[in-house]
CSV table of C-alpha atoms in Angstrom, one decimal:
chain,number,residue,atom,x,y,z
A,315,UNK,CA,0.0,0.0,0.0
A,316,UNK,CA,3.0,2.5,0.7
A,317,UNK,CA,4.2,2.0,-2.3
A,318,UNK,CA,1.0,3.2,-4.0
A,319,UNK,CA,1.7,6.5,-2.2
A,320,UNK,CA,5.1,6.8,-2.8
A,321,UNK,CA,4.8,6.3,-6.3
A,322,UNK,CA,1.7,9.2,-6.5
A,323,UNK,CA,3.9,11.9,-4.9
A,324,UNK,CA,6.8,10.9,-7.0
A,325,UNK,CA,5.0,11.1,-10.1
A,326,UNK,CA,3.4,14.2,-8.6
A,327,UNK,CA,6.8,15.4,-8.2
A,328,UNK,CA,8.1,14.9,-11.7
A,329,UNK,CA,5.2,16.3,-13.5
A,330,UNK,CA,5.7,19.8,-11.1
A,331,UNK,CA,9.1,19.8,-11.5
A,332,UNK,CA,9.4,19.3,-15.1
A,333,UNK,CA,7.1,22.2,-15.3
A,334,UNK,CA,8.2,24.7,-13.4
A,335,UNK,CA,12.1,24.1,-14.6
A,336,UNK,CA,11.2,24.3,-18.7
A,337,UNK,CA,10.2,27.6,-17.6
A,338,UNK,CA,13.7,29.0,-17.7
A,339,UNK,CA,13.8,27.7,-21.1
A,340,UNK,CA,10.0,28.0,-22.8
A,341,UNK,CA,7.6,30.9,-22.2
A,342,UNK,CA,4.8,28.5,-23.6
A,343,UNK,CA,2.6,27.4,-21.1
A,344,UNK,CA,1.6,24.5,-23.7
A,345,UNK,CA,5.1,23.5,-24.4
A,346,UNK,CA,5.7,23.2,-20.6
A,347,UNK,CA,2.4,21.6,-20.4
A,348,UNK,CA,3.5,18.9,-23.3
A,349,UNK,CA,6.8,18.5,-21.6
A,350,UNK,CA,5.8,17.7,-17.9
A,351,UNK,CA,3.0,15.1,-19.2
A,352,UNK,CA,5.6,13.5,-21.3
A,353,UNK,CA,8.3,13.2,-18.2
A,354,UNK,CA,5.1,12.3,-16.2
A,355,UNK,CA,4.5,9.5,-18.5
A,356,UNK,CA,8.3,8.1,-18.7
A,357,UNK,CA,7.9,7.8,-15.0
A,358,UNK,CA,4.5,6.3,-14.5
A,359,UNK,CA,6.3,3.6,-17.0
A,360,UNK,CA,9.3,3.4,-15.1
A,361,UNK,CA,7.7,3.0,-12.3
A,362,UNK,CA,5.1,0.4,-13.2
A,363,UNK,CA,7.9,-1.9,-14.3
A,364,UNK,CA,9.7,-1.6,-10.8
A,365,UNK,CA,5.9,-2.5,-9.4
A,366,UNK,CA,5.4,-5.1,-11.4
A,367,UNK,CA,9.5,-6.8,-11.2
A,368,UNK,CA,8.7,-6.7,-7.5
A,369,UNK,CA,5.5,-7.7,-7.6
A,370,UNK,CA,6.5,-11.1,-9.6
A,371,UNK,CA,9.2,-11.5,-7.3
A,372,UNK,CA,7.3,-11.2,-3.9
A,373,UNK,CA,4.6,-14.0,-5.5
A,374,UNK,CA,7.3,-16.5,-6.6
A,375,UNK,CA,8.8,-16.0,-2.8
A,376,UNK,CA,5.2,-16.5,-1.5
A,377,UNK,CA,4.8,-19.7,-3.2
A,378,UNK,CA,8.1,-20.7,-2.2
A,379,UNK,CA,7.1,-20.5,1.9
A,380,UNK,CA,3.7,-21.8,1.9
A,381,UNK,CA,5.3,-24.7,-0.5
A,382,UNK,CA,7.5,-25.0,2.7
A,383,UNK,CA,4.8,-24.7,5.4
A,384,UNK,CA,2.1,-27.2,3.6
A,385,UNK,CA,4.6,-29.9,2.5
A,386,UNK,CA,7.1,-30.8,5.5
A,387,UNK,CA,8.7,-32.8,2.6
A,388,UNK,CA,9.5,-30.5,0.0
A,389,UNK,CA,10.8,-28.1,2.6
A,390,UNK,CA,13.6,-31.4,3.4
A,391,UNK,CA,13.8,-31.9,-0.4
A,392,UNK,CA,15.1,-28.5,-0.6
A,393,UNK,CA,17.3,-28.2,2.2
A,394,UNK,CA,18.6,-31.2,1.1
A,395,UNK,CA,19.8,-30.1,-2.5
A,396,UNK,CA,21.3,-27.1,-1.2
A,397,UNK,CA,23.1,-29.0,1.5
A,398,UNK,CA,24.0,-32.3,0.2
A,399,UNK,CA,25.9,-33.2,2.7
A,400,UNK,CA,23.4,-32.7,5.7
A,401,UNK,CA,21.7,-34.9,7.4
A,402,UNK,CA,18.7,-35.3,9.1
A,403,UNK,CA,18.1,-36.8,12.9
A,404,UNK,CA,15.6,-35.8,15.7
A,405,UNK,CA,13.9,-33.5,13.3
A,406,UNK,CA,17.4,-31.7,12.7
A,407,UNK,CA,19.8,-31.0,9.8
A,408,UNK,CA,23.3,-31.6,11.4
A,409,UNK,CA,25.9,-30.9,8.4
A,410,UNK,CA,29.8,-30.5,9.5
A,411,UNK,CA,30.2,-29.2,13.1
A,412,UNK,CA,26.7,-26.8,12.5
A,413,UNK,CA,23.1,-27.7,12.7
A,414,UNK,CA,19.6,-26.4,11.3
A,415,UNK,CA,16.3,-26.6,11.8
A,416,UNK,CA,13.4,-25.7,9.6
A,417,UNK,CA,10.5,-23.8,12.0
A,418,UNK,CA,7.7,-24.8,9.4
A,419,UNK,CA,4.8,-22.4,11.4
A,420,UNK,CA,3.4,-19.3,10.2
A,421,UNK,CA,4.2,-18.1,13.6
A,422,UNK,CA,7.8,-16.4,14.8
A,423,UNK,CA,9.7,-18.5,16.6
A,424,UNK,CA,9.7,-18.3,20.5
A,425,UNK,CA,12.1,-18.6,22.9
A,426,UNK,CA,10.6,-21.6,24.3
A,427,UNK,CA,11.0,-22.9,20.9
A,428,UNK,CA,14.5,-21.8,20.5
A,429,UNK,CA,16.2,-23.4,23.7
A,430,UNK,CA,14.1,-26.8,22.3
A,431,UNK,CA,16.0,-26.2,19.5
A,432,UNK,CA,19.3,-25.3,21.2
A,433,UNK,CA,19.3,-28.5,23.3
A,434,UNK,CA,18.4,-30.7,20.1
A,435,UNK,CA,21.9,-28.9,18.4
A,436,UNK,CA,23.8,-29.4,21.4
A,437,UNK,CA,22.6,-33.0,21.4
A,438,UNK,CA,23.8,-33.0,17.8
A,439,UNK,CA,27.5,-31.6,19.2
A,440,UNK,CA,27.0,-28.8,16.8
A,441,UNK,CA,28.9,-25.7,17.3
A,442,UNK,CA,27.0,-23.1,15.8
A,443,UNK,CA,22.8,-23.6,15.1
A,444,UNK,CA,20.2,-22.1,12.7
A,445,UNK,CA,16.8,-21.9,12.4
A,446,UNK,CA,15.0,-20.9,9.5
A,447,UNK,CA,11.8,-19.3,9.6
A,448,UNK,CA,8.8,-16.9,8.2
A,449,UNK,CA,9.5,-13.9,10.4
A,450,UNK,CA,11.2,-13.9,14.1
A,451,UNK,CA,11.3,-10.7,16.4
A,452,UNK,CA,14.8,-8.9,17.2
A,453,UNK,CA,14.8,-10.2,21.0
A,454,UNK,CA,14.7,-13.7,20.2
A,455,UNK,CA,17.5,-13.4,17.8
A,456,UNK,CA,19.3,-11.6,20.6
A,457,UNK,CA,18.7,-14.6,23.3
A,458,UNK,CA,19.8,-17.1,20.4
A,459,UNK,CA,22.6,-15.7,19.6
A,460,UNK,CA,23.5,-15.2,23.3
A,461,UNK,CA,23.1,-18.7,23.8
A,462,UNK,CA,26.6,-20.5,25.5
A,463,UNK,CA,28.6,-23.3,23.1
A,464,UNK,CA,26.0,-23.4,20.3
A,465,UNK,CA,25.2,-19.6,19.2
A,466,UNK,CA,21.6,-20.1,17.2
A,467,UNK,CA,21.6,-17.7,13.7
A,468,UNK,CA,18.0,-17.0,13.0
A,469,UNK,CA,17.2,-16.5,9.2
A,470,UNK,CA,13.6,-16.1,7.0
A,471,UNK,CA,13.5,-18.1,4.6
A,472,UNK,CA,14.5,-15.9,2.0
A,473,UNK,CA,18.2,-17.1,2.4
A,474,UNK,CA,17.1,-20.6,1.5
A,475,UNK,CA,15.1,-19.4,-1.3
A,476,UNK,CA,17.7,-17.5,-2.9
A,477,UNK,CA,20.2,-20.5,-3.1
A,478,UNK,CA,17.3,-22.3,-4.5
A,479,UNK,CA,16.5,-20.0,-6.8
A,480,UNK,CA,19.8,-20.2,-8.5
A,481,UNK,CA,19.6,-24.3,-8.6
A,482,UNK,CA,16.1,-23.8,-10.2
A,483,UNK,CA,14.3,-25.1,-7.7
A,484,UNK,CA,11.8,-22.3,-6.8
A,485,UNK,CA,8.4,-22.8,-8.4
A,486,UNK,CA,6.7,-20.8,-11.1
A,487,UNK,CA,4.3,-17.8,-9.2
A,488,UNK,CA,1.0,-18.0,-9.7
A,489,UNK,CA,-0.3,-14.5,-8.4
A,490,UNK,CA,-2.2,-13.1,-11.1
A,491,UNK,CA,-0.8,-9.6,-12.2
A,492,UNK,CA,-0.4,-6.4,-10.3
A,493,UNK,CA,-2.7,-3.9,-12.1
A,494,UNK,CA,-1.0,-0.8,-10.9
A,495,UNK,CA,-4.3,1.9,-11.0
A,496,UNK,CA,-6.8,0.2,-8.8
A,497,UNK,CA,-9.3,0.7,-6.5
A,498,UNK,CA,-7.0,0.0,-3.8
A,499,UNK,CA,-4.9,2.3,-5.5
A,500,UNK,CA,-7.2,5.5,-5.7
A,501,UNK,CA,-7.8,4.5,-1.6
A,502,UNK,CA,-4.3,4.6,-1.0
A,503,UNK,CA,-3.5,8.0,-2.9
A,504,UNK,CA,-6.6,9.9,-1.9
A,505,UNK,CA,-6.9,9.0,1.7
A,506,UNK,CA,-7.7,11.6,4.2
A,507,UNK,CA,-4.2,11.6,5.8
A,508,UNK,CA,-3.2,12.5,2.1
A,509,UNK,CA,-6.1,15.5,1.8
A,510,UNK,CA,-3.7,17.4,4.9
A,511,UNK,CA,-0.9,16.7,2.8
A,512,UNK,CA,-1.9,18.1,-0.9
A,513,UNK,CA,-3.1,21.1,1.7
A,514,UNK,CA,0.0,21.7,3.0
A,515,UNK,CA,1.8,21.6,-0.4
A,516,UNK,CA,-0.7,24.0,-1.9
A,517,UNK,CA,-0.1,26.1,1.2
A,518,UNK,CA,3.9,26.0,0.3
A,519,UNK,CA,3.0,26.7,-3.0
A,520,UNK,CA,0.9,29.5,-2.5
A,521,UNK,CA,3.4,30.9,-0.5
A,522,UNK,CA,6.5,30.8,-2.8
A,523,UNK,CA,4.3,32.1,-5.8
A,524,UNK,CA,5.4,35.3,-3.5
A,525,UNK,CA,8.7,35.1,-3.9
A,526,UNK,CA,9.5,33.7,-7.5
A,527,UNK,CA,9.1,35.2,-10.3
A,528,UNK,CA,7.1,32.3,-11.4
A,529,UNK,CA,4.0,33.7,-9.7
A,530,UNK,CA,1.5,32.4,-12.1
A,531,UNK,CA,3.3,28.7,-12.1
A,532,UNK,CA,3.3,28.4,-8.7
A,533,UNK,CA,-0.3,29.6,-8.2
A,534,UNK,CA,-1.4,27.1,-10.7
A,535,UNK,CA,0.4,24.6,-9.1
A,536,UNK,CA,-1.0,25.4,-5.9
A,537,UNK,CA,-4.6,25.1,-7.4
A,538,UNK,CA,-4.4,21.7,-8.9
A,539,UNK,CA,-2.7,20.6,-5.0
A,540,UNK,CA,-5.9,22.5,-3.9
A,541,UNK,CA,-8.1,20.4,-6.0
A,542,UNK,CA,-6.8,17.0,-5.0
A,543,UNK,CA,-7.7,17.9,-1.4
A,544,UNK,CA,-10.4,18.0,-2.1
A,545,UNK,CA,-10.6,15.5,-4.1
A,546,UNK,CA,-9.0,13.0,-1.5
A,547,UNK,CA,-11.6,14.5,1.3
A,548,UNK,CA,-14.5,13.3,-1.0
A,549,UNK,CA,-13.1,9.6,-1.5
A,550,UNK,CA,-11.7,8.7,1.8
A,551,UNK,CA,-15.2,10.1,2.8
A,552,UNK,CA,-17.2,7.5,0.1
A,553,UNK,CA,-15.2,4.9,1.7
A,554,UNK,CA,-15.8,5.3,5.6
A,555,UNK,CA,-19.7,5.8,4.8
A,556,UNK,CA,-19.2,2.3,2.3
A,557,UNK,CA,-17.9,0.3,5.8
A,558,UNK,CA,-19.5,-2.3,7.3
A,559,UNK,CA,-19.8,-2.6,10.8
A,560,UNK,CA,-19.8,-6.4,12.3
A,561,UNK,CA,-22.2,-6.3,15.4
């Protein structure tokens, strides 16, 4: 969603920009006009590939986990062509004088769950642990790595998914395509936090027209941040009155 709202105020940006600085060079207000839509446009394209590459690539990782979480054997499969030389006892990898475990559970990984882990490496005589995971909160990773003769490393799988991804073994996404201008798009730009924020550009705008000898520019400019306000009052408005309560 953020980068919904990024991508309006940098496009935003451009299109102002590009206007205001053809200025020193054209008089024409169409010329200016035609310039800033066509920067406007090499950026909305720009940045709709960047959307879209990222897009792909978050779906393909996606599959990759829940691959992981549903199937507690294709999650071994993996971890066993990456490490060919591990092996697996008591529900652990043990590989050289290091051991892993894969935390297959949408939840983080708790410090309960750690120590069960850390007794399991030292079991193993393993030197150095990991456990790999969806997500894991910064203290548990603290008390892992604090942990005496068998230091635990947590990681997300997104380290085991970029090794696979190299060996070919990450699965084709399925996601359907990112449109980039959709409803969820025109609620992220036009929300009512954004309405304060076109206000307070058109304020600064409306302020500098009276100091620049780009008065008319600036005013302009200050209008169309004007209308937007309004504009993103109006939606975010359509949208609390279109909730549904639960009761």
């Amino acid at each position: 969603m953020n980068r919904y709202i990024d991508g309006f105020f940098i496009l935003f940006g451009v299109f102002v920009s590009t206007f205001l600085l053809t200025g020193f060079a054209t008089d024409s207000f169409w010329l200016r006009g035609a310039a800033a839509l066509a920067a406007l446009a090499a950026a909305a394209l720009a940045f709709a590939a960047v959307v879209k590459k990222r897009g792909e690539k978050h779906a393909a990782y996606r599959d990759f986990v829940t691959y992981c979480l549903l199937d507690d054997g294709y999650a071994d499969k993996i971890f066993s062509a990456l490490y060919p030389d591990a092996v697996k006892k008591d529900g652990i990898f043990v590989f050289g004088d290091a051991a892993a475990a894969l935390h297959l559970k949408l939840a983080k990984p708790s410090g309960d769950s750690v120590i069960s882990y850390y007794k399991k490496f030292a079991e193993a005589g393993a030197k150095r642990g990991f456990v790999v995971c969806v997500d894991y909160d910064k203290q548990t990773d603290a008390l892992a790595r604090s942990l005496p003769a068998c230091p635990i490393y947590i990681l997300t799988f997104r380290n085991i998914y970029r090794r696979a991804k190299k060996q070919g073994l990450v699965p084709r996404a399925t996601a359907a395509k990112t449109r980039f201008f959709s409803k969820a798009f025109v609620y992220a730009v036009f929300s009512a936090k954004n309405s304060y924020r076109f206000a307070a550009c058109a304020t600064a705008l409306f302020l500098l027209s009276l100091l620049t000898p780009l008065k008319t520019y600036y005013i302009v400019s200050g209008f169309v941040c004007t209308a937007l306000a309004v504009v993103a009052r109006f939606v975010s408005s359509r949208k609390d009155n279109s909730s549904v309560d639960i009761k």
